[in-house]
């Protein structure tokens, strides 16, 4: 069913390196960015720019994130044309496209370019509920593992990574120039392999803007963890939607912005100290 | 003509700080993210999520980047409703919306969510031409200045910055949670103040994906400079479209990926060394 051609996600380029000694030509590795056009039920649906790895999982995850499919069984056919950068997806429920793409929101961060505020209202009626709990050491461990697994980042310095994790270990790690693509690739893998999300932690290398928070809540993932900063809107949404939002997880510390009940607390130190990122 | 309400771009939030000593509650500064809906000639056009500073310049810059206005004179009215997060723009040339928004591309990086491949073909026929030249020391100086000017980043750690520069100094710096927003705010300022772009350098804190490169080329800016990494597509486009692309400008060194003729070379060291980011 899935024809997963794997082109190289990075390539060597001839560059000019300037430094204190002057300039020299050398080869350097650059992360690849190519278009992937998703045809949904015969219609050209959208073109994503992505790092050419797991095109099929990206397409599946994107459609799931956008609410166009609920599980892998909704997809009756998935055909990837690596030559042209096309992927053809057939689903049981055709024709949703118009309705969903009526309203268009362009997002602030590394946005997939579509946030449906109508979806928000729906979400508010069923916040994420999960008994998942995670300890201080587990949080630090997951961030460390994400960095260790970020192979392309280490090679190119120009890519985002995301990982779906149990509190004590990574289940999947994906990388992409788009931080939403990285998450969607993971979602695709989970859908394909029937991996549950409601007992998992999503770790992302990127900043947490409202859209990635909404994506997390839509999928029912209870904990979102990042080395980077959240925005006020993502914090407000996390609070409303029942997501534990953890940011600035660096070295031996992190900030919990919402729903700290899921993070196991060792000891409470009183006091009210100033901002210190 | 411009009613520029300035809400606070950041706000204090109560957080839980976990570290080796345990957990404590404290106040931390979080960057604000709010929606801005642009009404173009009476029609709801698009909603951007942005950091509430310079909404009017963002709207103007966005419309310029999308090719809906050419100069500030095309805008006959600009009214910002800070309460509702609406901005009403009237232009001389109404009704372009349909045509432009027929094809929709969702971008990889911090994408505004719209790249028109048709625009690409047009661009290829008129690459950026500019006699601008910049020296090694000037490149390092501009990167340093961008970092010094990134006030919100220093406070919140969660924001992108962009600067329009002469080779030897910054003209404008803008910050936003969206790296494209930061650039569009600058474009808005240039349009409003009739600042030329073809003799300038655009410095961005973010990675260089194809879309920011296309934006730069569309505006005729000859040099794009970043501390971060480019993608292969941005390098290919920069080569074709006549943009000097400089990445990984950190410390005392940087990489020039395309059109090095605009960067003043001190001395050529031979040899062909391996990747070393």
Coordinates of C-alpha atoms in Angstrom, one line a residue:
Chain A
X1 CA 0.0 0.0 0.0
X2 CA 2.8 2.4 0.9
X3 CA 5.5 3.1 -1.7
X4 CA 8.1 4.9 0.4
X5 CA 10.9 6.2 -1.8
X6 CA 13.7 7.6 0.4
X7 CA 15.7 10.4 -1.3
X8 CA 18.6 11.9 0.6
X9 CA 17.4 14.4 3.2
X10 CA 20.6 16.4 2.9
X11 CA 23.1 17.2 0.2
X12 CA 26.6 18.5 -0.2
X13 CA 27.0 22.0 -1.6
X14 CA 30.1 24.0 -2.5
X15 CA 30.3 27.0 -0.2
X16 CA 32.7 29.9 0.5
X17 CA 33.8 29.9 4.2
X18 CA 34.8 33.3 5.5
X19 CA 36.8 33.4 8.7
X20 CA 39.6 35.3 10.4
X21 CA 42.0 33.7 7.9
X22 CA 40.2 34.9 4.8
X23 CA 38.0 32.8 2.5
X24 CA 38.2 29.3 1.2
X25 CA 35.9 27.1 -0.9
X26 CA 34.7 23.9 0.8
X27 CA 31.9 21.4 0.8
X28 CA 29.2 21.7 3.4
X29 CA 26.1 19.7 4.1
X30 CA 22.8 21.5 3.6
X31 CA 19.4 20.2 4.6
X32 CA 17.0 19.5 1.7
X33 CA 13.7 21.3 1.2
X34 CA 11.4 20.0 -1.5
X35 CA 7.7 20.3 -2.3
X36 CA 5.2 17.6 -1.6
X37 CA 1.8 18.0 -3.2
X38 CA -1.0 16.0 -1.6
X39 CA -3.8 15.0 -3.9
X40 CA -6.8 14.1 -1.8
X41 CA -9.4 12.0 -3.5
X42 CA -8.2 13.1 -6.9
X43 CA -8.1 16.8 -6.0
X44 CA -4.9 18.8 -5.6
X45 CA -5.2 19.6 -1.9
X46 CA -2.1 21.3 -0.7
X47 CA 1.6 21.6 -1.3
X48 CA 3.9 21.2 1.7
X49 CA 7.6 22.1 1.6
X50 CA 9.4 19.4 3.6
X51 CA 12.6 17.4 4.1
X52 CA 12.3 14.4 1.9
X53 CA 11.9 11.6 4.4
X54 CA 8.7 9.7 5.2
X55 CA 6.5 11.6 2.7
X56 CA 3.8 9.0 3.3
X57 CA 3.8 9.5 7.0
X58 CA 3.8 13.2 6.6
X59 CA 0.8 13.1 4.4
X60 CA -1.1 10.8 6.7
X61 CA -0.1 12.9 9.8
X62 CA -1.0 16.1 8.1
X63 CA -4.5 14.8 7.1
X64 CA -5.0 13.5 10.7
X65 CA -3.9 16.8 12.2
X66 CA -6.2 18.7 10.0
X67 CA -9.0 16.4 11.0
X68 CA -9.5 14.9 7.5
X69 CA -8.9 11.3 8.6
X70 CA -9.4 9.8 12.1
X71 CA -7.4 6.6 11.8
X72 CA -5.3 4.7 9.2
X73 CA -8.4 2.7 8.2
X74 CA -9.9 5.9 6.7
X75 CA -7.2 5.8 4.1
X76 CA -8.1 3.4 1.3
X77 CA -5.1 4.2 -0.9
X78 CA -1.7 6.0 -0.5
X79 CA 0.6 6.3 -3.5
X80 CA 3.8 8.4 -3.5
X81 CA 5.4 9.6 -6.7
X82 CA 8.9 10.5 -5.6
X83 CA 9.9 11.8 -9.0
X84 CA 7.3 14.5 -9.1
X85 CA 6.9 15.0 -5.4
X86 CA 3.2 14.0 -5.5
X87 CA 1.3 11.8 -3.0
X88 CA -2.1 10.5 -3.9
X89 CA -4.4 9.8 -0.9
X90 CA -7.8 8.3 -1.2
X91 CA -10.0 8.4 1.9
X92 CA -13.4 6.9 2.8
X93 CA -14.8 10.4 3.5
X94 CA -14.2 12.5 0.4
X95 CA -15.2 16.1 -0.1
X96 CA -14.4 17.6 3.3
X97 CA -11.9 19.9 1.6
X98 CA -14.1 22.8 0.8
X99 CA -15.7 23.0 4.2
X100 CA -12.4 22.9 6.1
X101 CA -10.5 25.3 3.8
X102 CA -13.1 28.0 3.8
X103 CA -11.5 29.9 6.6
X104 CA -7.8 30.5 6.4
X105 CA -5.4 31.5 9.1
X106 CA -1.8 32.1 8.6
X107 CA 0.1 31.3 11.7
X108 CA 2.9 33.1 13.6
X109 CA 5.4 30.4 14.1
X110 CA 6.5 27.6 12.0
X111 CA 2.9 27.4 10.9
X112 CA 1.3 24.8 8.7
X113 CA -0.8 27.8 7.7
X114 CA -4.1 26.5 8.9
X115 CA -5.7 27.0 12.2
X116 CA -9.5 26.6 12.4
X117 CA -10.9 28.7 15.2
X118 CA -14.1 26.6 14.9
X119 CA -12.0 23.6 15.9
X120 CA -11.0 25.5 19.0
X121 CA -14.5 25.8 20.3
X122 CA -15.0 22.1 19.7
X123 CA -11.8 21.4 21.7
X124 CA -12.9 23.5 24.6
X125 CA -15.8 21.1 25.2
X126 CA -13.5 18.1 25.6
X127 CA -10.2 19.0 27.2
X128 CA -7.4 16.5 27.2
X129 CA -7.9 14.0 30.1
X130 CA -5.0 11.7 31.0
X131 CA -3.7 10.2 34.2
X132 CA -0.1 10.4 32.8
X133 CA 2.5 11.6 35.2
X134 CA 6.1 12.4 34.6
X135 CA 9.0 13.1 36.9
X136 CA 11.7 15.8 36.9
X137 CA 14.4 13.3 35.8
X138 CA 12.1 11.9 33.1
X139 CA 11.5 15.3 31.6
X140 CA 15.3 16.0 31.4
X141 CA 15.9 12.6 30.1
X142 CA 13.5 13.0 27.2
X143 CA 15.0 16.3 26.1
X144 CA 18.4 14.8 26.2
X145 CA 17.3 11.8 24.1
X146 CA 15.7 14.1 21.5
X147 CA 18.9 16.0 21.1
X148 CA 20.9 12.7 20.8
X149 CA 18.5 11.4 18.1
X150 CA 18.6 14.6 16.1
X151 CA 21.0 13.2 13.5
X152 CA 20.2 15.6 10.7
X153 CA 20.4 18.6 13.0
X154 CA 23.9 17.5 14.0
X155 CA 24.8 17.2 10.4
X156 CA 23.2 20.4 9.0
X157 CA 22.2 22.6 11.9
X158 CA 19.1 23.5 10.1
X159 CA 16.2 21.3 11.1
X160 CA 13.6 20.7 13.7
X161 CA 13.0 17.5 15.5
X162 CA 10.0 16.1 17.4
X163 CA 9.7 12.9 19.4
X164 CA 6.7 11.0 20.7
X165 CA 7.7 9.5 24.1
X166 CA 6.7 7.4 27.0
X167 CA 7.8 9.2 30.2
X168 CA 10.9 7.1 30.2
X169 CA 11.8 6.7 26.6
X170 CA 11.3 7.9 23.0
X171 CA 8.9 5.9 20.8
X172 CA 9.5 7.8 17.5
X173 CA 11.8 10.7 16.5
X174 CA 11.3 12.6 13.3
X175 CA 13.1 15.5 11.7
X176 CA 12.1 18.1 9.2
X177 CA 12.8 21.7 8.2
X178 CA 9.3 22.4 9.3
X179 CA 8.6 21.8 12.9
X180 CA 5.0 20.9 12.2
X181 CA 6.1 18.5 9.5
X182 CA 8.3 16.7 12.1
X183 CA 5.2 16.4 14.4
X184 CA 3.0 15.3 11.5
X185 CA 5.4 12.6 10.5
X186 CA 5.2 11.2 14.0
X187 CA 1.4 11.4 14.0
X188 CA 1.5 9.4 10.7
X189 CA 3.6 6.7 12.3
X190 CA 1.3 6.5 15.3
X191 CA -1.7 6.2 13.1
X192 CA -0.1 3.6 10.9
X193 CA 1.1 1.5 13.8
X194 CA -1.9 2.1 16.1
X195 CA 0.2 3.8 18.8
X196 CA -1.9 5.5 21.4
X197 CA -1.3 9.2 22.0
X198 CA -3.3 9.9 25.2
X199 CA -0.6 8.4 27.4
X200 CA 2.4 10.0 25.6
X201 CA 4.6 13.1 25.8
X202 CA 5.3 15.2 22.7
X203 CA 8.8 16.7 22.7
X204 CA 9.6 19.4 20.1
X205 CA 12.8 21.3 19.4
X206 CA 10.9 24.4 18.4
X207 CA 9.1 27.2 20.1
X208 CA 5.6 26.5 21.2
X209 CA 3.2 28.7 19.3
X210 CA -0.6 28.4 19.5
X211 CA -0.8 26.1 16.5
X212 CA 1.5 23.4 17.8
X213 CA -0.4 23.5 21.1
X214 CA -3.8 23.1 19.2
X215 CA -2.3 20.2 17.2
X216 CA -1.2 18.5 20.5
X217 CA -4.7 19.1 22.1
X218 CA -6.5 17.9 19.0
X219 CA -4.6 14.6 19.2
X220 CA -5.2 14.2 22.9
X221 CA -1.6 14.3 23.9
X222 CA -1.5 15.4 27.6
X223 CA 2.1 16.7 27.8
X224 CA 4.0 19.1 25.4
X225 CA 7.6 19.6 26.2
X226 CA 10.2 21.9 24.5
X227 CA 13.6 23.3 25.1
X228 CA 12.3 26.6 23.7
X229 CA 9.8 29.2 24.7
X230 CA 6.0 29.2 24.6
X231 CA 3.7 32.1 23.6
X232 CA 1.0 33.6 25.8
X233 CA -1.7 32.2 23.4
X234 CA -0.2 28.7 23.7
X235 CA -0.1 29.0 27.5
X236 CA -3.8 30.1 27.6
X237 CA -4.9 27.3 25.2
X238 CA -2.9 24.7 27.2
X239 CA -4.6 25.8 30.3
X240 CA -8.1 25.6 28.8
X241 CA -7.5 22.5 26.8
X242 CA -5.9 20.5 29.6
X243 CA -2.4 20.2 28.2
X244 CA 0.7 20.3 30.5
X245 CA 3.0 22.8 28.8
X246 CA 6.7 22.5 29.7
X247 CA 9.2 25.0 28.2
X248 CA 12.8 26.0 28.4
X249 CA 13.8 22.5 29.4
X250 CA 17.6 23.0 29.4
X251 CA 20.4 21.6 31.5
X252 CA 18.9 20.6 34.8
X253 CA 15.8 22.8 34.8
X254 CA 12.5 23.6 33.1
X255 CA 9.4 25.7 33.4
X256 CA 5.9 24.3 33.8
X257 CA 3.3 26.8 32.5
X258 CA 0.1 24.8 32.9
X259 CA -1.4 21.7 34.6
X260 CA 1.6 21.0 36.8
X261 CA -0.4 18.1 38.4
X262 CA 1.1 15.8 35.8
X263 CA 4.7 16.6 36.8
X264 CA 5.9 14.9 39.9
X265 CA 7.0 17.5 42.4
X266 CA 9.9 16.7 44.8
X267 CA 9.8 19.6 47.2
X268 CA 8.2 23.0 47.2
X269 CA 10.4 26.0 47.8
X270 CA 8.5 29.1 48.7
X271 CA 9.2 32.6 47.5
X272 CA 8.4 34.5 44.4
X273 CA 11.4 35.3 42.2
X274 CA 11.8 37.3 39.1
X275 CA 12.1 36.3 35.5
X276 CA 15.2 34.3 34.8
X277 CA 15.4 32.5 31.5
Chain B
X1 CA -4.4 57.7 8.7
X2 CA -2.6 55.2 11.0
X3 CA -4.1 54.5 14.4
X4 CA -1.3 52.5 16.0
X5 CA -2.4 51.1 19.4
X6 CA 0.6 49.6 21.1
X7 CA -0.4 46.8 23.5
X8 CA 2.4 45.1 25.5
X9 CA 4.3 42.6 23.4
X10 CA 5.0 40.5 26.5
X11 CA 3.3 39.6 29.7
X12 CA 4.1 38.2 33.1
X13 CA 2.8 34.7 33.9
X14 CA 2.9 32.6 37.0
X15 CA 5.0 29.5 36.3
X16 CA 6.4 26.5 38.2
X17 CA 10.2 26.4 37.9
X18 CA 11.7 23.0 38.4
X19 CA 15.4 22.6 39.0
X20 CA 17.8 20.6 41.1
X21 CA 16.5 22.2 44.3
X22 CA 12.9 21.1 43.5
X23 CA 10.0 23.3 42.4
X24 CA 9.0 26.9 43.1
X25 CA 6.4 29.2 41.8
X26 CA 7.7 32.4 40.2
X27 CA 6.7 35.0 37.6
X28 CA 8.2 34.8 34.2
X29 CA 7.9 36.9 31.1
X30 CA 6.2 35.2 28.1
X31 CA 6.0 36.7 24.6
X32 CA 2.5 37.6 23.5
X33 CA 0.8 35.9 20.5
X34 CA -2.5 37.4 19.3
X35 CA -4.5 37.2 16.1
X36 CA -4.6 40.1 13.6
X37 CA -7.3 39.8 11.0
X38 CA -6.7 41.9 7.9
X39 CA -9.8 43.1 6.1
X40 CA -8.8 44.1 2.5
X41 CA -11.2 46.3 0.7
X42 CA -14.1 45.3 3.0
X43 CA -13.4 41.5 2.7
X44 CA -12.0 39.4 5.5
X45 CA -8.7 38.5 3.9
X46 CA -6.5 36.6 6.3
X47 CA -5.7 36.2 10.0
X48 CA -2.1 36.4 11.1
X49 CA -0.9 35.4 14.6
X50 CA 1.6 37.9 15.7
X51 CA 3.3 39.8 18.5
X52 CA 1.2 42.9 19.1
X53 CA 3.6 45.6 18.0
X54 CA 3.3 47.6 14.7
X55 CA 0.1 45.9 13.5
X56 CA -0.2 48.5 10.8
X57 CA 3.3 48.0 9.5
X58 CA 2.8 44.2 9.6
X59 CA -0.4 44.5 7.5
X60 CA 1.2 46.8 5.0
X61 CA 4.4 44.7 4.8
X62 CA 2.3 41.5 4.4
X63 CA 0.3 43.0 1.6
X64 CA 3.5 44.2 -0.1
X65 CA 5.2 40.8 0.3
X66 CA 2.2 39.1 -1.2
X67 CA 2.2 41.5 -4.1
X68 CA -1.2 43.1 -3.3
X69 CA 0.3 46.6 -3.0
X70 CA 3.4 48.1 -4.6
X71 CA 3.9 51.2 -2.6
X72 CA 2.4 53.1 0.3
X73 CA 0.4 55.2 -2.1
X74 CA -1.6 52.2 -3.2
X75 CA -3.1 52.2 0.3
X76 CA -6.0 54.7 0.6
X77 CA -7.0 53.8 4.1
X78 CA -5.5 51.9 7.0
X79 CA -7.5 51.6 10.3
X80 CA -6.5 49.4 13.2
X81 CA -9.0 48.2 15.8
X82 CA -6.8 47.1 18.6
X83 CA -9.7 45.9 20.7
X84 CA -10.8 43.3 18.2
X85 CA -7.5 42.7 16.6
X86 CA -8.8 43.8 13.2
X87 CA -7.1 46.0 10.6
X88 CA -9.0 47.5 7.8
X89 CA -7.0 48.2 4.6
X90 CA -8.4 49.9 1.6
X91 CA -6.3 49.8 -1.6
X92 CA -6.6 51.4 -5.1
X93 CA -6.5 48.0 -6.7
X94 CA -9.3 45.9 -5.0
X95 CA -10.3 42.4 -6.0
X96 CA -6.8 40.9 -6.5
X97 CA -7.6 38.5 -3.7
X98 CA -9.3 35.8 -5.6
X99 CA -6.7 35.5 -8.2
X100 CA -3.8 35.4 -5.8
X101 CA -5.3 33.0 -3.3
X102 CA -6.4 30.4 -5.9
X103 CA -3.2 28.3 -5.3
X104 CA -2.2 27.6 -1.8
X105 CA 1.1 26.3 -0.6
X106 CA 1.9 25.6 3.0
X107 CA 5.5 26.2 3.7
X108 CA 8.1 24.3 5.6
X109 CA 9.7 26.8 7.8
X110 CA 8.1 29.6 9.8
X111 CA 5.9 30.0 6.8
X112 CA 3.3 32.7 6.1
X113 CA 1.6 29.8 4.4
X114 CA 1.6 31.2 0.9
X115 CA 4.2 30.8 -1.8
X116 CA 3.0 31.2 -5.3
X117 CA 5.0 29.2 -7.7
X118 CA 3.7 31.3 -10.5
X119 CA 5.5 34.3 -8.9
X120 CA 8.7 32.2 -9.0
X121 CA 8.6 32.0 -12.8
X122 CA 8.1 35.8 -13.0
X123 CA 11.1 36.3 -10.6
X124 CA 13.4 34.2 -12.7
X125 CA 13.0 36.6 -15.6
X126 CA 14.3 39.5 -13.5
X127 CA 16.9 38.4 -10.9
X128 CA 18.0 40.9 -8.3
X129 CA 20.7 43.3 -9.6
X130 CA 22.6 45.4 -7.2
X131 CA 26.2 46.7 -7.0
X132 CA 26.0 46.4 -3.3
X133 CA 29.1 45.0 -1.7
X134 CA 29.8 44.2 1.9
X135 CA 33.0 43.3 3.8
X136 CA 33.8 40.5 6.2
X137 CA 33.8 42.8 9.2
X138 CA 30.5 44.4 8.1
X139 CA 28.8 41.1 8.0
X140 CA 29.9 40.2 11.5
X141 CA 29.0 43.7 12.7
X142 CA 25.4 43.4 11.4
X143 CA 24.8 40.1 13.1
X144 CA 26.2 41.5 16.3
X145 CA 23.9 44.5 16.1
X146 CA 20.8 42.4 15.4
X147 CA 21.5 40.4 18.6
X148 CA 22.0 43.6 20.6
X149 CA 18.8 45.1 19.3
X150 CA 16.7 41.9 20.0
X151 CA 15.2 43.4 23.2
X152 CA 12.2 41.1 23.4
X153 CA 14.3 38.0 22.7
X154 CA 16.5 38.9 25.6
X155 CA 13.4 39.2 27.8
X156 CA 11.5 36.2 26.6
X157 CA 13.8 33.9 24.6
X158 CA 10.9 33.2 22.3
X159 CA 10.9 35.6 19.4
X160 CA 12.5 36.1 16.0
X161 CA 14.1 39.3 14.9
X162 CA 14.9 40.8 11.5
X163 CA 16.8 43.9 10.5
X164 CA 17.1 45.9 7.4
X165 CA 20.6 47.3 7.2
X166 CA 23.1 49.3 5.2
X167 CA 26.4 47.4 5.1
X168 CA 27.6 49.4 8.1
X169 CA 24.5 49.8 10.2
X170 CA 21.0 48.8 11.0
X171 CA 18.1 50.9 9.6
X172 CA 15.2 49.1 11.2
X173 CA 14.9 46.1 13.6
X174 CA 11.6 44.3 14.2
X175 CA 10.7 41.4 16.4
X176 CA 7.8 39.0 16.2
X177 CA 7.0 35.4 17.2
X178 CA 6.8 34.8 13.4
X179 CA 10.0 35.3 11.6
X180 CA 8.0 36.3 8.5
X181 CA 6.1 38.8 10.5
X182 CA 9.3 40.4 11.7
X183 CA 10.4 40.8 8.1
X184 CA 7.0 42.1 7.0
X185 CA 7.0 44.7 9.7
X186 CA 10.3 46.0 8.3
X187 CA 8.9 46.0 4.8
X188 CA 5.9 48.0 6.0
X189 CA 8.3 50.6 7.6
X190 CA 10.3 50.8 4.4
X191 CA 7.2 51.3 2.3
X192 CA 5.8 54.0 4.7
X193 CA 9.1 55.8 4.8
X194 CA 10.1 55.3 1.2
X195 CA 13.3 53.5 2.1
X196 CA 15.0 51.8 -0.8
X197 CA 15.6 48.0 -0.6
X198 CA 17.8 47.3 -3.5
X199 CA 20.9 48.7 -1.7
X200 CA 20.2 46.9 1.6
X201 CA 21.0 43.8 3.5
X202 CA 18.2 41.8 5.3
X203 CA 19.4 40.1 8.5
X204 CA 17.2 37.5 10.1
X205 CA 17.6 35.5 13.3
X206 CA 15.8 32.5 11.7
X207 CA 16.6 29.6 9.4
X208 CA 16.5 30.5 5.7
X209 CA 13.7 28.4 4.0
X210 CA 12.6 28.9 0.5
X211 CA 9.9 31.3 1.4
X212 CA 12.0 33.9 3.1
X213 CA 14.4 33.7 0.2
X214 CA 11.5 34.3 -2.2
X215 CA 10.3 37.2 -0.1
X216 CA 13.8 38.7 -0.2
X217 CA 14.1 38.3 -4.0
X218 CA 10.6 39.7 -4.6
X219 CA 11.6 42.8 -2.8
X220 CA 14.8 43.1 -4.7
X221 CA 17.0 42.9 -1.6
X222 CA 20.5 41.7 -2.8
X223 CA 21.9 40.2 0.4
X224 CA 20.2 37.9 2.9
X225 CA 22.1 37.1 6.1
X226 CA 21.4 34.8 9.0
X227 CA 23.0 33.2 12.0
X228 CA 21.1 30.1 11.1
X229 CA 21.1 27.5 8.3
X230 CA 19.6 27.7 4.8
X231 CA 17.9 24.9 2.9
X232 CA 18.9 23.5 -0.5
X233 CA 15.8 25.1 -2.1
X234 CA 16.7 28.5 -0.7
X235 CA 20.2 28.1 -1.9
X236 CA 19.0 27.1 -5.4
X237 CA 16.6 30.0 -5.5
X238 CA 19.2 32.5 -4.3
X239 CA 21.5 31.3 -7.0
X240 CA 18.8 31.7 -9.7
X241 CA 17.3 34.9 -8.4
X242 CA 20.6 36.8 -7.8
X243 CA 20.6 36.9 -4.0
X244 CA 23.8 36.6 -2.0
X245 CA 22.9 34.1 0.7
X246 CA 25.0 34.1 3.8
X247 CA 24.3 31.6 6.6
X248 CA 25.8 30.5 9.9
X249 CA 27.2 33.9 10.7
X250 CA 28.5 33.2 14.2
X251 CA 31.5 34.5 16.1
X252 CA 34.1 35.4 13.5
X253 CA 33.0 33.3 10.6
X254 CA 30.1 32.8 8.1
X255 CA 29.2 30.7 5.0
X256 CA 28.4 32.3 1.7
X257 CA 26.2 30.0 -0.4
X258 CA 25.6 32.0 -3.5
X259 CA 26.8 35.1 -5.3
X260 CA 30.0 35.7 -3.3
X261 CA 30.9 38.6 -5.6
X262 CA 29.1 40.9 -3.3
X263 CA 31.2 39.9 -0.3
X264 CA 34.7 41.5 -0.2
X265 CA 37.3 38.8 -0.1
X266 CA 40.5 39.4 1.7
X267 CA 42.6 36.5 0.7
X268 CA 41.9 33.1 -0.9
X269 CA 43.1 30.0 0.9
X270 CA 43.1 26.9 -1.3
X271 CA 42.1 23.5 -0.3
X272 CA 38.8 21.6 0.0
X273 CA 37.9 20.8 3.5
X274 CA 35.0 18.8 4.9
X275 CA 31.8 19.9 6.4
X276 CA 32.3 21.8 9.6
X277 CA 29.3 23.7 11.0

